[in-house]
């Protein structure tokens, strides 16, 4: 059994999300119908040819769980030289992203509306991504729900497979116990080196756009932790 098959077995059945009931607005539904052919990548259990999809060879970033897409849209607009892929399960969020992509006329952005675990397992070839962003993943604060947290050893193995040697993994959370959990799990992986020198956390990057989710955390008085890792090898 390969490493990939093993993480498949361990992660099957426990999802990091519960699909929220929120409906897409009429504008988002229109975007999902009209703009999906331009920006959308259908999920299928086959490796993607990203070179063909973007029509060029360029560095690639992946944002997992982009929510309403603020950070991803800003990053893609600021980095036309980087091809960006967003993965999100919440359809209204995908609709918002499509509207933003069209308004900014972004050519370097594509979106997949599916569970990122399966996207990493099935669609992304080893080493095809240079940078991964995971900002404010659901913290699942109750102990009985901790198994739902996205950042778990098998998921970190999947990230390690997708990210090229020398690539970067950036995370942020406003839930301190999850920040500590992220450090424990990712610091323990031989595939990743923590970039922080002292506390284990890095300063907030000026490039990380403030999202609605982070604003909500600020209103609740939550502090934010940023983490950055380099893919070893
Ligand atoms: C707490 S929200 C944060 C959204 C955004 N990153 C922000 O900072 O505003 C977490 C998001 O991750 C998405 N998500 C959770 N698990 C996911 C998975 N396995 N695959 C794709 N998206 C996922 C959820 O639908 C949700 O939109």
PDB file of C-alpha atoms and ligand atoms in Angstrom:
ATOM      1  CA  UNK A   1       0.000   0.000   0.000  1.00  0.00           C
ATOM      2  CA  UNK A   2       1.439   3.402  -0.979  1.00  0.00           C
ATOM      3  CA  UNK A   3       1.578   6.365   1.436  1.00  0.00           C
ATOM      4  CA  UNK A   4      -1.226   7.964  -0.556  1.00  0.00           C
ATOM      5  CA  UNK A   5      -3.473   4.902  -0.201  1.00  0.00           C
ATOM      6  CA  UNK A   6      -2.813   4.861   3.531  1.00  0.00           C
ATOM      7  CA  UNK A   7      -3.896   8.470   4.043  1.00  0.00           C
ATOM      8  CA  UNK A   8      -6.932   7.689   1.898  1.00  0.00           C
ATOM      9  CA  UNK A   9      -7.922   4.938   4.322  1.00  0.00           C
ATOM     10  CA  UNK A  10      -7.307   7.052   7.426  1.00  0.00           C
ATOM     11  CA  UNK A  11      -9.222  10.110   6.235  1.00  0.00           C
ATOM     12  CA  UNK A  12     -12.226   8.403   4.698  1.00  0.00           C
ATOM     13  CA  UNK A  13     -15.526   9.067   6.426  1.00  0.00           C
ATOM     14  CA  UNK A  14     -14.595  12.038   8.653  1.00  0.00           C
ATOM     15  CA  UNK A  15     -15.213  15.341   6.941  1.00  0.00           C
ATOM     16  CA  UNK A  16     -13.805  18.707   8.012  1.00  0.00           C
ATOM     17  CA  UNK A  17     -17.022  20.506   7.047  1.00  0.00           C
ATOM     18  CA  UNK A  18     -20.776  20.404   7.366  1.00  0.00           C
ATOM     19  CA  UNK A  19     -22.401  22.060   4.388  1.00  0.00           C
ATOM     20  CA  UNK A  20     -24.031  25.255   5.672  1.00  0.00           C
ATOM     21  CA  UNK A  21     -27.649  25.869   4.753  1.00  0.00           C
ATOM     22  CA  UNK A  22     -27.016  29.441   3.429  1.00  0.00           C
ATOM     23  CA  UNK A  23     -28.434  29.921  -0.045  1.00  0.00           C
ATOM     24  CA  UNK A  24     -26.595  31.534  -2.924  1.00  0.00           C
ATOM     25  CA  UNK A  25     -28.012  34.935  -3.912  1.00  0.00           C
ATOM     26  CA  UNK A  26     -29.528  35.371  -7.365  1.00  0.00           C
ATOM     27  CA  UNK A  27     -26.279  37.041  -8.509  1.00  0.00           C
ATOM     28  CA  UNK A  28     -24.191  34.169  -7.153  1.00  0.00           C
ATOM     29  CA  UNK A  29     -26.464  31.592  -8.839  1.00  0.00           C
ATOM     30  CA  UNK A  30     -26.111  33.472 -12.114  1.00  0.00           C
ATOM     31  CA  UNK A  31     -22.329  33.524 -11.664  1.00  0.00           C
ATOM     32  CA  UNK A  32     -22.330  29.785 -10.938  1.00  0.00           C
ATOM     33  CA  UNK A  33     -24.266  29.152 -14.146  1.00  0.00           C
ATOM     34  CA  UNK A  34     -22.531  31.636 -16.449  1.00  0.00           C
ATOM     35  CA  UNK A  35     -18.961  31.923 -15.137  1.00  0.00           C
ATOM     36  CA  UNK A  36     -18.346  28.324 -14.070  1.00  0.00           C
ATOM     37  CA  UNK A  37     -17.311  27.264 -17.603  1.00  0.00           C
ATOM     38  CA  UNK A  38     -14.627  29.991 -17.550  1.00  0.00           C
ATOM     39  CA  UNK A  39     -13.201  29.517 -14.039  1.00  0.00           C
ATOM     40  CA  UNK A  40     -14.520  26.198 -12.764  1.00  0.00           C
ATOM     41  CA  UNK A  41     -12.702  22.876 -12.691  1.00  0.00           C
ATOM     42  CA  UNK A  42     -15.015  19.890 -12.260  1.00  0.00           C
ATOM     43  CA  UNK A  43     -14.035  17.392  -9.622  1.00  0.00           C
ATOM     44  CA  UNK A  44     -13.152  13.962 -10.956  1.00  0.00           C
ATOM     45  CA  UNK A  45     -10.896  11.213  -9.690  1.00  0.00           C
ATOM     46  CA  UNK A  46      -8.261  11.917 -12.357  1.00  0.00           C
ATOM     47  CA  UNK A  47      -5.070  13.984 -12.267  1.00  0.00           C
ATOM     48  CA  UNK A  48      -5.379  17.508 -13.652  1.00  0.00           C
ATOM     49  CA  UNK A  49      -3.099  18.817 -16.361  1.00  0.00           C
ATOM     50  CA  UNK A  50      -2.574  22.260 -14.809  1.00  0.00           C
ATOM     51  CA  UNK A  51      -0.194  23.330 -17.547  1.00  0.00           C
ATOM     52  CA  UNK A  52      -2.961  22.792 -20.119  1.00  0.00           C
ATOM     53  CA  UNK A  53      -5.655  24.296 -17.869  1.00  0.00           C
ATOM     54  CA  UNK A  54      -3.827  27.604 -17.435  1.00  0.00           C
ATOM     55  CA  UNK A  55      -2.180  27.487 -20.841  1.00  0.00           C
ATOM     56  CA  UNK A  56       1.282  28.154 -19.438  1.00  0.00           C
ATOM     57  CA  UNK A  57       3.971  26.916 -17.043  1.00  0.00           C
ATOM     58  CA  UNK A  58       3.994  29.188 -13.969  1.00  0.00           C
ATOM     59  CA  UNK A  59       4.332  28.895 -10.190  1.00  0.00           C
ATOM     60  CA  UNK A  60       1.086  27.716  -8.599  1.00  0.00           C
ATOM     61  CA  UNK A  61      -0.745  28.495  -5.383  1.00  0.00           C
ATOM     62  CA  UNK A  62      -3.654  26.620  -3.835  1.00  0.00           C
ATOM     63  CA  UNK A  63      -6.052  28.108  -1.282  1.00  0.00           C
ATOM     64  CA  UNK A  64      -8.059  25.560   0.690  1.00  0.00           C
ATOM     65  CA  UNK A  65     -11.388  26.671   2.205  1.00  0.00           C
ATOM     66  CA  UNK A  66     -11.366  30.202   0.794  1.00  0.00           C
ATOM     67  CA  UNK A  67     -14.815  31.086   2.230  1.00  0.00           C
ATOM     68  CA  UNK A  68     -16.012  34.204   0.418  1.00  0.00           C
ATOM     69  CA  UNK A  69     -12.696  34.429  -1.445  1.00  0.00           C
ATOM     70  CA  UNK A  70     -11.405  37.829  -0.292  1.00  0.00           C
ATOM     71  CA  UNK A  71      -7.830  36.641   0.346  1.00  0.00           C
ATOM     72  CA  UNK A  72      -7.679  34.549  -2.826  1.00  0.00           C
ATOM     73  CA  UNK A  73      -8.984  37.326  -5.082  1.00  0.00           C
ATOM     74  CA  UNK A  74      -6.532  39.827  -3.640  1.00  0.00           C
ATOM     75  CA  UNK A  75      -3.613  37.417  -3.958  1.00  0.00           C
ATOM     76  CA  UNK A  76      -4.466  36.463  -7.539  1.00  0.00           C
ATOM     77  CA  UNK A  77      -4.818  40.125  -8.552  1.00  0.00           C
ATOM     78  CA  UNK A  78      -1.498  41.024  -6.897  1.00  0.00           C
ATOM     79  CA  UNK A  79       0.326  38.074  -8.536  1.00  0.00           C
ATOM     80  CA  UNK A  80      -0.581  37.731 -12.206  1.00  0.00           C
ATOM     81  CA  UNK A  81       2.629  35.697 -12.577  1.00  0.00           C
ATOM     82  CA  UNK A  82       1.244  32.951 -10.285  1.00  0.00           C
ATOM     83  CA  UNK A  83      -1.563  30.550 -11.268  1.00  0.00           C
ATOM     84  CA  UNK A  84      -4.057  30.238  -8.405  1.00  0.00           C
ATOM     85  CA  UNK A  85      -6.534  27.464  -7.565  1.00  0.00           C
ATOM     86  CA  UNK A  86      -9.208  27.823  -4.907  1.00  0.00           C
ATOM     87  CA  UNK A  87     -10.953  24.839  -3.339  1.00  0.00           C
ATOM     88  CA  UNK A  88     -14.155  25.380  -1.360  1.00  0.00           C
ATOM     89  CA  UNK A  89     -17.223  23.257  -0.616  1.00  0.00           C
ATOM     90  CA  UNK A  90     -19.650  26.123   0.096  1.00  0.00           C
ATOM     91  CA  UNK A  91     -21.426  26.998  -3.195  1.00  0.00           C
ATOM     92  CA  UNK A  92     -22.420  30.581  -2.275  1.00  0.00           C
ATOM     93  CA  UNK A  93     -18.736  31.285  -1.498  1.00  0.00           C
ATOM     94  CA  UNK A  94     -17.763  29.874  -4.889  1.00  0.00           C
ATOM     95  CA  UNK A  95     -20.406  32.137  -6.492  1.00  0.00           C
ATOM     96  CA  UNK A  96     -18.914  35.167  -4.743  1.00  0.00           C
ATOM     97  CA  UNK A  97     -15.437  34.229  -5.908  1.00  0.00           C
ATOM     98  CA  UNK A  98     -16.614  33.879  -9.508  1.00  0.00           C
ATOM     99  CA  UNK A  99     -18.200  37.339  -9.387  1.00  0.00           C
ATOM    100  CA  UNK A 100     -14.985  38.817  -7.970  1.00  0.00           C
ATOM    101  CA  UNK A 101     -12.811  37.021 -10.526  1.00  0.00           C
ATOM    102  CA  UNK A 102     -14.903  38.352 -13.389  1.00  0.00           C
ATOM    103  CA  UNK A 103     -15.023  41.903 -11.994  1.00  0.00           C
ATOM    104  CA  UNK A 104     -11.212  41.933 -11.760  1.00  0.00           C
ATOM    105  CA  UNK A 105     -10.807  40.092 -15.068  1.00  0.00           C
ATOM    106  CA  UNK A 106      -8.486  37.535 -13.492  1.00  0.00           C
ATOM    107  CA  UNK A 107      -6.932  35.079 -15.903  1.00  0.00           C
ATOM    108  CA  UNK A 108      -4.764  33.289 -13.347  1.00  0.00           C
ATOM    109  CA  UNK A 109      -7.562  31.876 -11.167  1.00  0.00           C
ATOM    110  CA  UNK A 110      -9.533  28.601 -11.248  1.00  0.00           C
ATOM    111  CA  UNK A 111     -11.882  27.100  -8.699  1.00  0.00           C
ATOM    112  CA  UNK A 112     -12.883  23.602  -7.590  1.00  0.00           C
ATOM    113  CA  UNK A 113     -16.103  23.158  -5.570  1.00  0.00           C
ATOM    114  CA  UNK A 114     -15.290  19.954  -3.701  1.00  0.00           C
ATOM    115  CA  UNK A 115     -13.720  18.469  -0.568  1.00  0.00           C
ATOM    116  CA  UNK A 116     -10.039  19.485  -0.574  1.00  0.00           C
ATOM    117  CA  UNK A 117      -9.060  16.091   0.868  1.00  0.00           C
ATOM    118  CA  UNK A 118     -10.280  14.329  -2.267  1.00  0.00           C
ATOM    119  CA  UNK A 119      -8.896  17.034  -4.539  1.00  0.00           C
ATOM    120  CA  UNK A 120      -5.440  16.476  -3.012  1.00  0.00           C
ATOM    121  CA  UNK A 121      -5.821  12.700  -3.159  1.00  0.00           C
ATOM    122  CA  UNK A 122      -7.100  12.458  -6.708  1.00  0.00           C
ATOM    123  CA  UNK A 123      -6.590  15.581  -8.793  1.00  0.00           C
ATOM    124  CA  UNK A 124      -3.249  17.136  -7.890  1.00  0.00           C
ATOM    125  CA  UNK A 125      -0.076  15.497  -9.130  1.00  0.00           C
ATOM    126  CA  UNK A 126       2.852  15.205  -6.691  1.00  0.00           C
ATOM    127  CA  UNK A 127       4.860  18.427  -6.487  1.00  0.00           C
ATOM    128  CA  UNK A 128       2.510  20.433  -8.716  1.00  0.00           C
ATOM    129  CA  UNK A 129       1.900  23.241  -6.158  1.00  0.00           C
ATOM    130  CA  UNK A 130       4.413  25.815  -4.881  1.00  0.00           C
ATOM    131  CA  UNK A 131       2.369  27.604  -2.246  1.00  0.00           C
ATOM    132  CA  UNK A 132      -0.634  26.579  -0.120  1.00  0.00           C
ATOM    133  CA  UNK A 133      -2.812  28.950   1.919  1.00  0.00           C
ATOM    134  CA  UNK A 134      -5.181  27.637   4.612  1.00  0.00           C
ATOM    135  CA  UNK A 135      -6.645  30.615   6.437  1.00  0.00           C
ATOM    136  CA  UNK A 136      -9.001  30.197   9.392  1.00  0.00           C
ATOM    137  CA  UNK A 137      -9.953  26.557   8.838  1.00  0.00           C
ATOM    138  CA  UNK A 138     -12.959  25.555  10.980  1.00  0.00           C
ATOM    139  CA  UNK A 139     -11.531  25.136  14.499  1.00  0.00           C
ATOM    140  CA  UNK A 140     -13.986  22.464  15.714  1.00  0.00           C
ATOM    141  CA  UNK A 141     -13.497  23.543  19.346  1.00  0.00           C
ATOM    142  CA  UNK A 142     -15.381  20.663  21.045  1.00  0.00           C
ATOM    143  CA  UNK A 143     -13.144  17.739  21.950  1.00  0.00           C
ATOM    144  CA  UNK A 144     -15.461  15.179  20.350  1.00  0.00           C
ATOM    145  CA  UNK A 145     -15.166  17.139  17.082  1.00  0.00           C
ATOM    146  CA  UNK A 146     -11.364  17.447  17.035  1.00  0.00           C
ATOM    147  CA  UNK A 147     -11.204  14.543  14.570  1.00  0.00           C
ATOM    148  CA  UNK A 148     -12.938  16.834  12.051  1.00  0.00           C
ATOM    149  CA  UNK A 149     -10.111  19.371  12.051  1.00  0.00           C
ATOM    150  CA  UNK A 150      -8.534  19.648   8.630  1.00  0.00           C
ATOM    151  CA  UNK A 151      -5.004  19.778  10.002  1.00  0.00           C
ATOM    152  CA  UNK A 152      -4.272  16.160  10.927  1.00  0.00           C
ATOM    153  CA  UNK A 153      -1.212  14.001  10.153  1.00  0.00           C
ATOM    154  CA  UNK A 154      -2.783  12.271   7.095  1.00  0.00           C
ATOM    155  CA  UNK A 155      -3.843  15.636   5.641  1.00  0.00           C
ATOM    156  CA  UNK A 156      -0.354  17.052   6.220  1.00  0.00           C
ATOM    157  CA  UNK A 157       1.001  14.030   4.285  1.00  0.00           C
ATOM    158  CA  UNK A 158      -1.313  14.930   1.397  1.00  0.00           C
ATOM    159  CA  UNK A 159      -0.049  18.528   1.491  1.00  0.00           C
ATOM    160  CA  UNK A 160       3.532  17.271   1.545  1.00  0.00           C
ATOM    161  CA  UNK A 161       2.860  15.237  -1.598  1.00  0.00           C
ATOM    162  CA  UNK A 162       1.276  18.149  -3.478  1.00  0.00           C
ATOM    163  CA  UNK A 163       3.820  20.840  -2.523  1.00  0.00           C
ATOM    164  CA  UNK A 164       7.080  20.908  -4.457  1.00  0.00           C
ATOM    165  CA  UNK A 165      10.402  20.804  -2.590  1.00  0.00           C
ATOM    166  CA  UNK A 166      11.189  24.322  -1.363  1.00  0.00           C
ATOM    167  CA  UNK A 167       7.504  25.282  -1.563  1.00  0.00           C
ATOM    168  CA  UNK A 168       5.581  27.072   1.180  1.00  0.00           C
ATOM    169  CA  UNK A 169       2.605  26.288   3.411  1.00  0.00           C
ATOM    170  CA  UNK A 170       0.930  29.244   5.157  1.00  0.00           C
ATOM    171  CA  UNK A 171      -1.827  28.987   7.733  1.00  0.00           C
ATOM    172  CA  UNK A 172      -3.698  31.341  10.038  1.00  0.00           C
ATOM    173  CA  UNK A 173      -6.180  30.759  12.842  1.00  0.00           C
ATOM    174  CA  UNK A 174      -7.850  32.822  15.542  1.00  0.00           C
ATOM    175  CA  UNK A 175      -8.398  29.799  17.795  1.00  0.00           C
ATOM    176  CA  UNK A 176      -5.364  29.440  20.077  1.00  0.00           C
ATOM    177  CA  UNK A 177      -5.838  25.713  20.865  1.00  0.00           C
ATOM    178  CA  UNK A 178      -6.029  25.017  17.115  1.00  0.00           C
ATOM    179  CA  UNK A 179      -2.877  27.091  16.549  1.00  0.00           C
ATOM    180  CA  UNK A 180      -1.058  24.904  19.087  1.00  0.00           C
ATOM    181  CA  UNK A 181      -2.529  21.769  17.482  1.00  0.00           C
ATOM    182  CA  UNK A 182      -1.336  22.933  14.028  1.00  0.00           C
ATOM    183  CA  UNK A 183       2.167  23.433  15.391  1.00  0.00           C
ATOM    184  CA  UNK A 184       2.229  20.007  17.052  1.00  0.00           C
ATOM    185  CA  UNK A 185       1.041  18.236  13.916  1.00  0.00           C
ATOM    186  CA  UNK A 186       3.034  20.081  11.251  1.00  0.00           C
ATOM    187  CA  UNK A 187       6.222  20.535  13.306  1.00  0.00           C
ATOM    188  CA  UNK A 188       6.206  16.719  13.742  1.00  0.00           C
ATOM    189  CA  UNK A 189       6.201  16.134   9.974  1.00  0.00           C
ATOM    190  CA  UNK A 190       9.695  15.580   8.531  1.00  0.00           C
ATOM    191  CA  UNK A 191       8.357  17.003   5.258  1.00  0.00           C
ATOM    192  CA  UNK A 192       8.008  20.524   6.665  1.00  0.00           C
ATOM    193  CA  UNK A 193      10.345  22.970   8.420  1.00  0.00           C
ATOM    194  CA  UNK A 194       8.824  25.726  10.540  1.00  0.00           C
ATOM    195  CA  UNK A 195      10.032  29.077   9.199  1.00  0.00           C
ATOM    196  CA  UNK A 196       9.531  30.851  12.551  1.00  0.00           C
ATOM    197  CA  UNK A 197      12.679  31.209  14.576  1.00  0.00           C
ATOM    198  CA  UNK A 198      11.498  31.691  18.167  1.00  0.00           C
ATOM    199  CA  UNK A 199       7.823  31.340  19.135  1.00  0.00           C
ATOM    200  CA  UNK A 200       6.908  28.930  16.333  1.00  0.00           C
ATOM    201  CA  UNK A 201       4.616  31.545  14.786  1.00  0.00           C
ATOM    202  CA  UNK A 202       5.374  34.208  12.180  1.00  0.00           C
ATOM    203  CA  UNK A 203       4.195  37.817  11.896  1.00  0.00           C
ATOM    204  CA  UNK A 204       1.059  38.436   9.908  1.00  0.00           C
ATOM    205  CA  UNK A 205       1.931  38.829   6.231  1.00  0.00           C
ATOM    206  CA  UNK A 206       0.872  42.196   4.815  1.00  0.00           C
ATOM    207  CA  UNK A 207      -0.284  40.188   1.813  1.00  0.00           C
ATOM    208  CA  UNK A 208      -2.962  38.261   3.730  1.00  0.00           C
ATOM    209  CA  UNK A 209      -6.226  40.140   3.123  1.00  0.00           C
ATOM    210  CA  UNK A 210      -8.563  40.671   6.057  1.00  0.00           C
ATOM    211  CA  UNK A 211     -11.539  38.346   5.561  1.00  0.00           C
ATOM    212  CA  UNK A 212     -15.030  38.571   7.048  1.00  0.00           C
ATOM    213  CA  UNK A 213     -14.169  35.560   9.139  1.00  0.00           C
ATOM    214  CA  UNK A 214     -11.092  37.231  10.607  1.00  0.00           C
ATOM    215  CA  UNK A 215     -13.067  40.434  11.264  1.00  0.00           C
ATOM    216  CA  UNK A 216     -15.609  38.419  13.208  1.00  0.00           C
ATOM    217  CA  UNK A 217     -12.781  36.931  15.301  1.00  0.00           C
ATOM    218  CA  UNK A 218     -11.448  40.434  15.963  1.00  0.00           C
ATOM    219  CA  UNK A 219     -14.882  41.554  17.194  1.00  0.00           C
ATOM    220  CA  UNK A 220     -14.889  38.580  19.556  1.00  0.00           C
ATOM    221  CA  UNK A 221     -11.445  39.623  20.819  1.00  0.00           C
ATOM    222  CA  UNK A 222      -9.608  36.603  19.393  1.00  0.00           C
ATOM    223  CA  UNK A 223      -5.883  36.920  18.701  1.00  0.00           C
ATOM    224  CA  UNK A 224      -4.604  35.591  15.382  1.00  0.00           C
ATOM    225  CA  UNK A 225      -1.701  33.196  14.849  1.00  0.00           C
ATOM    226  CA  UNK A 226       0.113  32.907  11.516  1.00  0.00           C
ATOM    227  CA  UNK A 227       2.215  29.848  10.670  1.00  0.00           C
ATOM    228  CA  UNK A 228       4.607  29.293   7.780  1.00  0.00           C
ATOM    229  CA  UNK A 229       6.436  26.136   6.717  1.00  0.00           C
ATOM    230  CA  UNK A 230       8.937  25.294   4.010  1.00  0.00           C
ATOM    231  CA  UNK A 231       8.589  21.965   2.196  1.00  0.00           C
ATOM    232  CA  UNK A 232      11.787  20.048   2.829  1.00  0.00           C
ATOM    233  CA  UNK A 233      13.618  18.090   0.169  1.00  0.00           C
TER     234      UNK A 233
HETATM  235  C1  LIG B   1     -14.080  29.197   8.890  1.00  0.00           C
HETATM  236  S1  LIG B   1     -14.209  29.315   7.190  1.00  0.00           S
HETATM  237  C2  LIG B   1     -12.864  30.409   6.730  1.00  0.00           C
HETATM  238  C3  LIG B   1     -13.017  30.930   5.338  1.00  0.00           C
HETATM  239  C4  LIG B   1     -11.894  31.819   4.803  1.00  0.00           C
HETATM  240  N1  LIG B   1     -10.629  31.119   4.696  1.00  0.00           N
HETATM  241  C5  LIG B   1     -11.754  33.098   5.608  1.00  0.00           C
HETATM  242  O1  LIG B   1     -10.676  33.328   6.170  1.00  0.00           O
HETATM  243  O2  LIG B   1     -12.723  33.842   5.670  1.00  0.00           O
HETATM  244  C6  LIG B   1     -13.585  27.727   6.666  1.00  0.00           C
HETATM  245  C7  LIG B   1     -13.973  27.378   5.251  1.00  0.00           C
HETATM  246  O3  LIG B   1     -13.377  26.152   4.873  1.00  0.00           O
HETATM  247  C8  LIG B   1     -14.290  25.432   4.074  1.00  0.00           C
HETATM  248  N2  LIG B   1     -13.899  24.010   4.167  1.00  0.00           N
HETATM  249  C9  LIG B   1     -13.851  23.262   5.291  1.00  0.00           C
HETATM  250  N3  LIG B   1     -13.411  22.032   5.019  1.00  0.00           N
HETATM  251  C10 LIG B   1     -13.169  22.005   3.677  1.00  0.00           C
HETATM  252  C11 LIG B   1     -12.701  20.992   2.799  1.00  0.00           C
HETATM  253  N4  LIG B   1     -12.389  19.770   3.246  1.00  0.00           N
HETATM  254  N5  LIG B   1     -12.580  21.289   1.503  1.00  0.00           N
HETATM  255  C12 LIG B   1     -12.884  22.524   1.037  1.00  0.00           C
HETATM  256  N6  LIG B   1     -13.340  23.529   1.826  1.00  0.00           N
HETATM  257  C13 LIG B   1     -13.474  23.256   3.132  1.00  0.00           C
HETATM  258  C14 LIG B   1     -15.640  25.761   4.669  1.00  0.00           C
HETATM  259  O4  LIG B   1     -16.698  25.566   3.753  1.00  0.00           O
HETATM  260  C15 LIG B   1     -15.462  27.221   5.046  1.00  0.00           C
HETATM  261  O5  LIG B   1     -15.880  28.079   4.007  1.00  0.00           O
END
